[in-house]
Tab-separated table of C-alpha atoms in Angstrom:
chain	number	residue	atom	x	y	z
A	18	UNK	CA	-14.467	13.747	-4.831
A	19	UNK	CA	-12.503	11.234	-6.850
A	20	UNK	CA	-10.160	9.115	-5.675
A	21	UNK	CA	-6.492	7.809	-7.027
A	22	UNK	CA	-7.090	7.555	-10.492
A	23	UNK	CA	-5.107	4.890	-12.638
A	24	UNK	CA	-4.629	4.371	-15.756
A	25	UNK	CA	-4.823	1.760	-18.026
A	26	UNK	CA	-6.473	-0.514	-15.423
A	27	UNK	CA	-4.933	-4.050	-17.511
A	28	UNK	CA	-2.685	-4.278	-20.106
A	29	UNK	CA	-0.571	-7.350	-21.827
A	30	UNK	CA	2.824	-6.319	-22.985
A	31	UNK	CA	5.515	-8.451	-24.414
A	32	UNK	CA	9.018	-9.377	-23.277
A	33	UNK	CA	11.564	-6.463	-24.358
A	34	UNK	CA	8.695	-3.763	-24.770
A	35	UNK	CA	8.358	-0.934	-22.603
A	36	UNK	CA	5.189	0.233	-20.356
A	37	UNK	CA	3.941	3.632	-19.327
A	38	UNK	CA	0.828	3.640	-16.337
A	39	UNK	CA	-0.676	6.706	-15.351
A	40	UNK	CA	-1.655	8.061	-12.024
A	41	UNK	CA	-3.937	11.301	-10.862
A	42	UNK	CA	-3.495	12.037	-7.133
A	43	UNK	CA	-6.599	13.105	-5.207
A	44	UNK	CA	-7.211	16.819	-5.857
A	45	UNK	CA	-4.777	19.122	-3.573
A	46	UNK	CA	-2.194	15.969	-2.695
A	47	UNK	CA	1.531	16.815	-3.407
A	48	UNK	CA	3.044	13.466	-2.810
A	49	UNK	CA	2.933	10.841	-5.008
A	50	UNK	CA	4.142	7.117	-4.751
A	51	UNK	CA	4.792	4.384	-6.773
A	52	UNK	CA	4.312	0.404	-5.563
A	53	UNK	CA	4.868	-2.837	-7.254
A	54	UNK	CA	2.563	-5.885	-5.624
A	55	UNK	CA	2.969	-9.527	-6.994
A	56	UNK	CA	0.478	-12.153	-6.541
A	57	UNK	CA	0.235	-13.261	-2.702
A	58	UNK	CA	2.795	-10.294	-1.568
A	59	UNK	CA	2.588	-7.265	0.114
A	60	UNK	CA	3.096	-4.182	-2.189
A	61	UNK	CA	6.807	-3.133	-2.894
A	62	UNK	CA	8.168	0.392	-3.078
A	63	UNK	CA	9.347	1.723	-5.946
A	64	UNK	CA	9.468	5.474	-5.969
A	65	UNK	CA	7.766	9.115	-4.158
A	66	UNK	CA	7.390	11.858	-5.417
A	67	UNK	CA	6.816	15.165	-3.768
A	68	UNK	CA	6.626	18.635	-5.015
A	69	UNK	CA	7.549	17.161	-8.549
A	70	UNK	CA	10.778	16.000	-7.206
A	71	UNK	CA	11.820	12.367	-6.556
A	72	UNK	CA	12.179	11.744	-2.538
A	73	UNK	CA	13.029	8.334	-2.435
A	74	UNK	CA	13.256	5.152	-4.335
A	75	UNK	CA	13.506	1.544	-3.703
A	76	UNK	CA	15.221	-1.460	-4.493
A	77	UNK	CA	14.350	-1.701	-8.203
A	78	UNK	CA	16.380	-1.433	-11.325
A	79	UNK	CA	17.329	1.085	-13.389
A	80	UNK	CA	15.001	0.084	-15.749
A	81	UNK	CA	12.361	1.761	-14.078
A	82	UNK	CA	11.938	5.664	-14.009
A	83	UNK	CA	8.886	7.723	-12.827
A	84	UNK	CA	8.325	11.332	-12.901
A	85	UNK	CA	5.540	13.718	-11.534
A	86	UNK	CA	4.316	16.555	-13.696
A	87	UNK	CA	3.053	20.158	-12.475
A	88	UNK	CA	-0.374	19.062	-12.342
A	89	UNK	CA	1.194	16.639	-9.276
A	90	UNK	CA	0.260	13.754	-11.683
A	91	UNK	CA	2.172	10.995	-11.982
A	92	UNK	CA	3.690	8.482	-14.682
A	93	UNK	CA	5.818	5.598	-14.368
A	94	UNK	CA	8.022	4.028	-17.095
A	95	UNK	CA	9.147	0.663	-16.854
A	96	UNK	CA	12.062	-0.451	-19.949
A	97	UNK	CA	12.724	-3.536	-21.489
A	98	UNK	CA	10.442	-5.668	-19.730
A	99	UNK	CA	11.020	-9.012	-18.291
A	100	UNK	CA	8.391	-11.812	-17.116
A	101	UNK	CA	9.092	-11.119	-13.691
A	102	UNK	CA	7.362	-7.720	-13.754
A	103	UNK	CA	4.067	-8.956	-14.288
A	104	UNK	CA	1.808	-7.460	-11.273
A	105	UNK	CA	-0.118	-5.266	-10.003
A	106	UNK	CA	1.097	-1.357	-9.789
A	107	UNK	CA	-0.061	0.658	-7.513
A	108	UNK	CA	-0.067	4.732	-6.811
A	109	UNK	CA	-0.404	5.955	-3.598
A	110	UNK	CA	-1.285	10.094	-2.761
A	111	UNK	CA	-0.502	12.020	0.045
A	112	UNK	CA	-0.952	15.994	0.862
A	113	UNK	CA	2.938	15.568	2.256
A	114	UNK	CA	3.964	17.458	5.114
A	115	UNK	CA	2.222	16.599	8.356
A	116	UNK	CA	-0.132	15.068	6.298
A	117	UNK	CA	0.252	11.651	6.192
A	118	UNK	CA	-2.795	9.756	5.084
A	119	UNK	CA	-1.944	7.664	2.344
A	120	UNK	CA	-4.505	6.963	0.119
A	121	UNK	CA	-4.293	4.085	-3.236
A	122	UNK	CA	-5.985	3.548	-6.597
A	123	UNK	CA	-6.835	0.465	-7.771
A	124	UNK	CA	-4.223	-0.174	-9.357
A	125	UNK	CA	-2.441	-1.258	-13.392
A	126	UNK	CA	-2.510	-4.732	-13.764
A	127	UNK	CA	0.647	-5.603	-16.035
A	128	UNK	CA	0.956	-9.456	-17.481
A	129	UNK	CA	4.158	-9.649	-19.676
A	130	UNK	CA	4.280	-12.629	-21.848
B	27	UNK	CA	16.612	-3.481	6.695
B	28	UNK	CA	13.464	-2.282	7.465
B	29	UNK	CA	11.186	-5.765	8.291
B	30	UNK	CA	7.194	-5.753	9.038
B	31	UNK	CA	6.174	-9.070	9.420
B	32	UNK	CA	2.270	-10.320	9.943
B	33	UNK	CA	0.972	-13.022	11.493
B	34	UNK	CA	-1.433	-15.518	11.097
B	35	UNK	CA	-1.034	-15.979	6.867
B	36	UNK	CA	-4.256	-16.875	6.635
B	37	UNK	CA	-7.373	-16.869	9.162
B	38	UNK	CA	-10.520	-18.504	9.353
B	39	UNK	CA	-13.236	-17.121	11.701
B	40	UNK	CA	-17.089	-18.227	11.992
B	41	UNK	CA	-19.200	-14.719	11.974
B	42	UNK	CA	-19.148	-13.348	15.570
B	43	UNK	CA	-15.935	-15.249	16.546
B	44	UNK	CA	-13.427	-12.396	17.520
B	45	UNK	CA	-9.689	-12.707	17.224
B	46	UNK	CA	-6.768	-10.680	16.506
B	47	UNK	CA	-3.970	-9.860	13.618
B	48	UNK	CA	-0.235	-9.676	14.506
B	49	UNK	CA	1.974	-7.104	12.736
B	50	UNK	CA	5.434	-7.251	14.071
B	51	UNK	CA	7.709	-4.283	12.830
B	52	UNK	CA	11.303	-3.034	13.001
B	53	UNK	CA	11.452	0.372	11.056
B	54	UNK	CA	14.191	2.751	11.001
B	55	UNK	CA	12.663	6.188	12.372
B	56	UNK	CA	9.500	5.223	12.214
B	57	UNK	CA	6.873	8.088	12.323
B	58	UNK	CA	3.750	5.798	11.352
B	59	UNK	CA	2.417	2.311	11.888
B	60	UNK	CA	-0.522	1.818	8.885
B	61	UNK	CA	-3.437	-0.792	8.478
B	62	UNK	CA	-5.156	-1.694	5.133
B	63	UNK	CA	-7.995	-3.942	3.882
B	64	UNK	CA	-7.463	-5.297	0.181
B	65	UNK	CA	-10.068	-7.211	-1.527
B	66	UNK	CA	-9.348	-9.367	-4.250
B	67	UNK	CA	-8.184	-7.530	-7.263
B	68	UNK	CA	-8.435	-3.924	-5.577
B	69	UNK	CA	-5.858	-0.996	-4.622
B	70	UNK	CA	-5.591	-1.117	-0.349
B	71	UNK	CA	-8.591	0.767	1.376
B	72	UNK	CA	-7.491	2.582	4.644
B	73	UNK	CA	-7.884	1.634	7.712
B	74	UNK	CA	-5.767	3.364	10.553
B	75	UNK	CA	-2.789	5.564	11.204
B	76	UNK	CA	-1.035	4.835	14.614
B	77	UNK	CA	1.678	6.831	15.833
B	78	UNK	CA	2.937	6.424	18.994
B	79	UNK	CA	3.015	3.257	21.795
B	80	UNK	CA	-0.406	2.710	23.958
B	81	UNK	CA	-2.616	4.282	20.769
B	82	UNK	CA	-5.616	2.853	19.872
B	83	UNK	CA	-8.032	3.639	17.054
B	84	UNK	CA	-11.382	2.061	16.134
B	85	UNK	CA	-13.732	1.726	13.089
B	86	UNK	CA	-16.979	-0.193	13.141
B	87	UNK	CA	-15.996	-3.613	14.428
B	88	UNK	CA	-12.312	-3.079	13.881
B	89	UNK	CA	-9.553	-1.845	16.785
B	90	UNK	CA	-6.381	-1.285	16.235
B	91	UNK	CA	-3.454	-0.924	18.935
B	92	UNK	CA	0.284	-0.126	18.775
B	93	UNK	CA	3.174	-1.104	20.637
B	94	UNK	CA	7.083	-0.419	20.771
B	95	UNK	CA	7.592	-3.677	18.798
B	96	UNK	CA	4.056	-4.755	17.328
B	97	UNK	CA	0.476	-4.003	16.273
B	98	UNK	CA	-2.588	-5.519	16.251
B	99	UNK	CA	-5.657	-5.263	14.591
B	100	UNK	CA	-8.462	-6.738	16.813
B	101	UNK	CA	-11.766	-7.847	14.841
B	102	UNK	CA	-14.818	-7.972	17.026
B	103	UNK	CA	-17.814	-10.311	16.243
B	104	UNK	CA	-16.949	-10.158	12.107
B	105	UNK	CA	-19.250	-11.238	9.619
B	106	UNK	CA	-18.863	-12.490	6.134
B	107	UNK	CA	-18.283	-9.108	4.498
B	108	UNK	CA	-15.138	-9.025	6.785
B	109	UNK	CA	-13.583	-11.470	4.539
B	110	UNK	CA	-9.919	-9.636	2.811
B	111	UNK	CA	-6.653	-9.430	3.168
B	112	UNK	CA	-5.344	-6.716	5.982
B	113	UNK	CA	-1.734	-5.521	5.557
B	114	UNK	CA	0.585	-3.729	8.139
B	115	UNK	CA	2.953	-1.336	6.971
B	116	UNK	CA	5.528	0.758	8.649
B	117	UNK	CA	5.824	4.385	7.505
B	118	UNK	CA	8.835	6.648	7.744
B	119	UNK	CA	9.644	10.362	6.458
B	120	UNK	CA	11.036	10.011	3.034
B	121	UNK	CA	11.665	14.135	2.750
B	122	UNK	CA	9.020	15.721	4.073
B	123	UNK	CA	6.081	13.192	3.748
B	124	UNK	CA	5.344	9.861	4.350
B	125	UNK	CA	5.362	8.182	0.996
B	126	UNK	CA	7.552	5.203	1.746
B	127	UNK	CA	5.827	2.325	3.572
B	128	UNK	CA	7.020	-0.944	3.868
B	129	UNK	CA	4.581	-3.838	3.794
B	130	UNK	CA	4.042	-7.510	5.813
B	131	UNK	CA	2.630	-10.003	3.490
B	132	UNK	CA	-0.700	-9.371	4.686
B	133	UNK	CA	-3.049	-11.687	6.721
B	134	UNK	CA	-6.185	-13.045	4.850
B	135	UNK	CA	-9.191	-13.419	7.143
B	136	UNK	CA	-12.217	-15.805	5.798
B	137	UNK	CA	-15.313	-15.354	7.936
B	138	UNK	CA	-18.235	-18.205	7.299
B	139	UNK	CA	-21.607	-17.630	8.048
């Protein structure tokens, strides 16, 4: 079975643009998070999802959205992008419920020059 | 604020030299205590779900334990292929799942031959 699927796996944006990554929960998970790790840090939370509907998000700007889509898949937007975003991204699946085996991909790596 | 802290930074072990990982952890309504392994430019591989004090789970040369106020992850004669970073995280119901976890800064462990 596949895992957390991810994509684009690296990508190089400039200052000012604006970045979509993809995520594709393991087959039958409901729950969907998003996580932002920087170089020589634990990973951050930025958003869940669960049932399509957003269940919590973290300390992060505005300028970052996500949504999930029937399918349970995943996208997250990130606007007007500064240096300081440069990391790696990571989605995280879940069935939800009871359920709580949290499972990653391997990530977006995002370098904004 | 929700806090997990891990301790050493950084460990270096000869193979077959056991020692433990720290994870100390103050989590609002905690309903999850989680280990990882990341290697170097990958998403975190699972490792354990704890959930309540006096718990214990093992895998292969790795045990894990949980009390009120701290985990550890206790590595048994490792060898080289040991060698990653292991993160703590504390898990708590955001809605009805367990999507939000928050992370230490992870403990890399170097094992020599």
């Amino acid at each position: 079975d596949a895992g957390v699927t991810q994509s684009p796996t690296h990508l190089i944006k400039t200052r000012g643009q604006h970045v979509t990554l993809r995520c594709s929960p393991i087959s039958g998970h409901k729950s969907v998070s998003w996580y932002q790790q920087v170089l020589g840090q634990g990973p951050q939370f930025i958003f869940q999802y669960y049932e399509k509907e957003e269940r919590g998000r973290g300390n992060f700007p505005d300028r970052f959205s996500a949504r999930q889509f029937p399918n349970y898949s995943s996208e997250l937007n990130v606007n007007a992008l500064l240096l300081g975003d440069s990391a790696l991204y990571l989605c995280a699946s879940s069935f939800g419920g009871s359920e709580n085996t949290i499972y990653f991909g391997e990530g977006s790596w995002l370098t904004v020059v | 604020e929700d806090q997990v802290t891990q301790s050493p930074e950084a460990l270096r072990l000869q193979e077959g030299e056991s020692s433990s990982l720290n994870c100390s952890y103050t989590v609002s309504g905690l309903r999850g205590l989680f280990w990882y392994r990341q290697d170097p430019g990958k998403g975190p591989e699972f490792l354990f779900t704890l959930y309540s004090a006096g718990e214990e789970k093992e895998k292969e040369r790795l045990k894990a334990t949980l009390t009120k106020k701290e985990s550890f992850l206790h590595i048994t004669a490792p060898k080289p292929e040991d060698s990653a970073t292991y993160l703590c995280a504390g898990g708590n119901a955001g809605g009805t799942s367990y999507g939000k976890l928050t992370f230490g800064q992870g403990t890399i462990l170097t094992v020599h031959p």
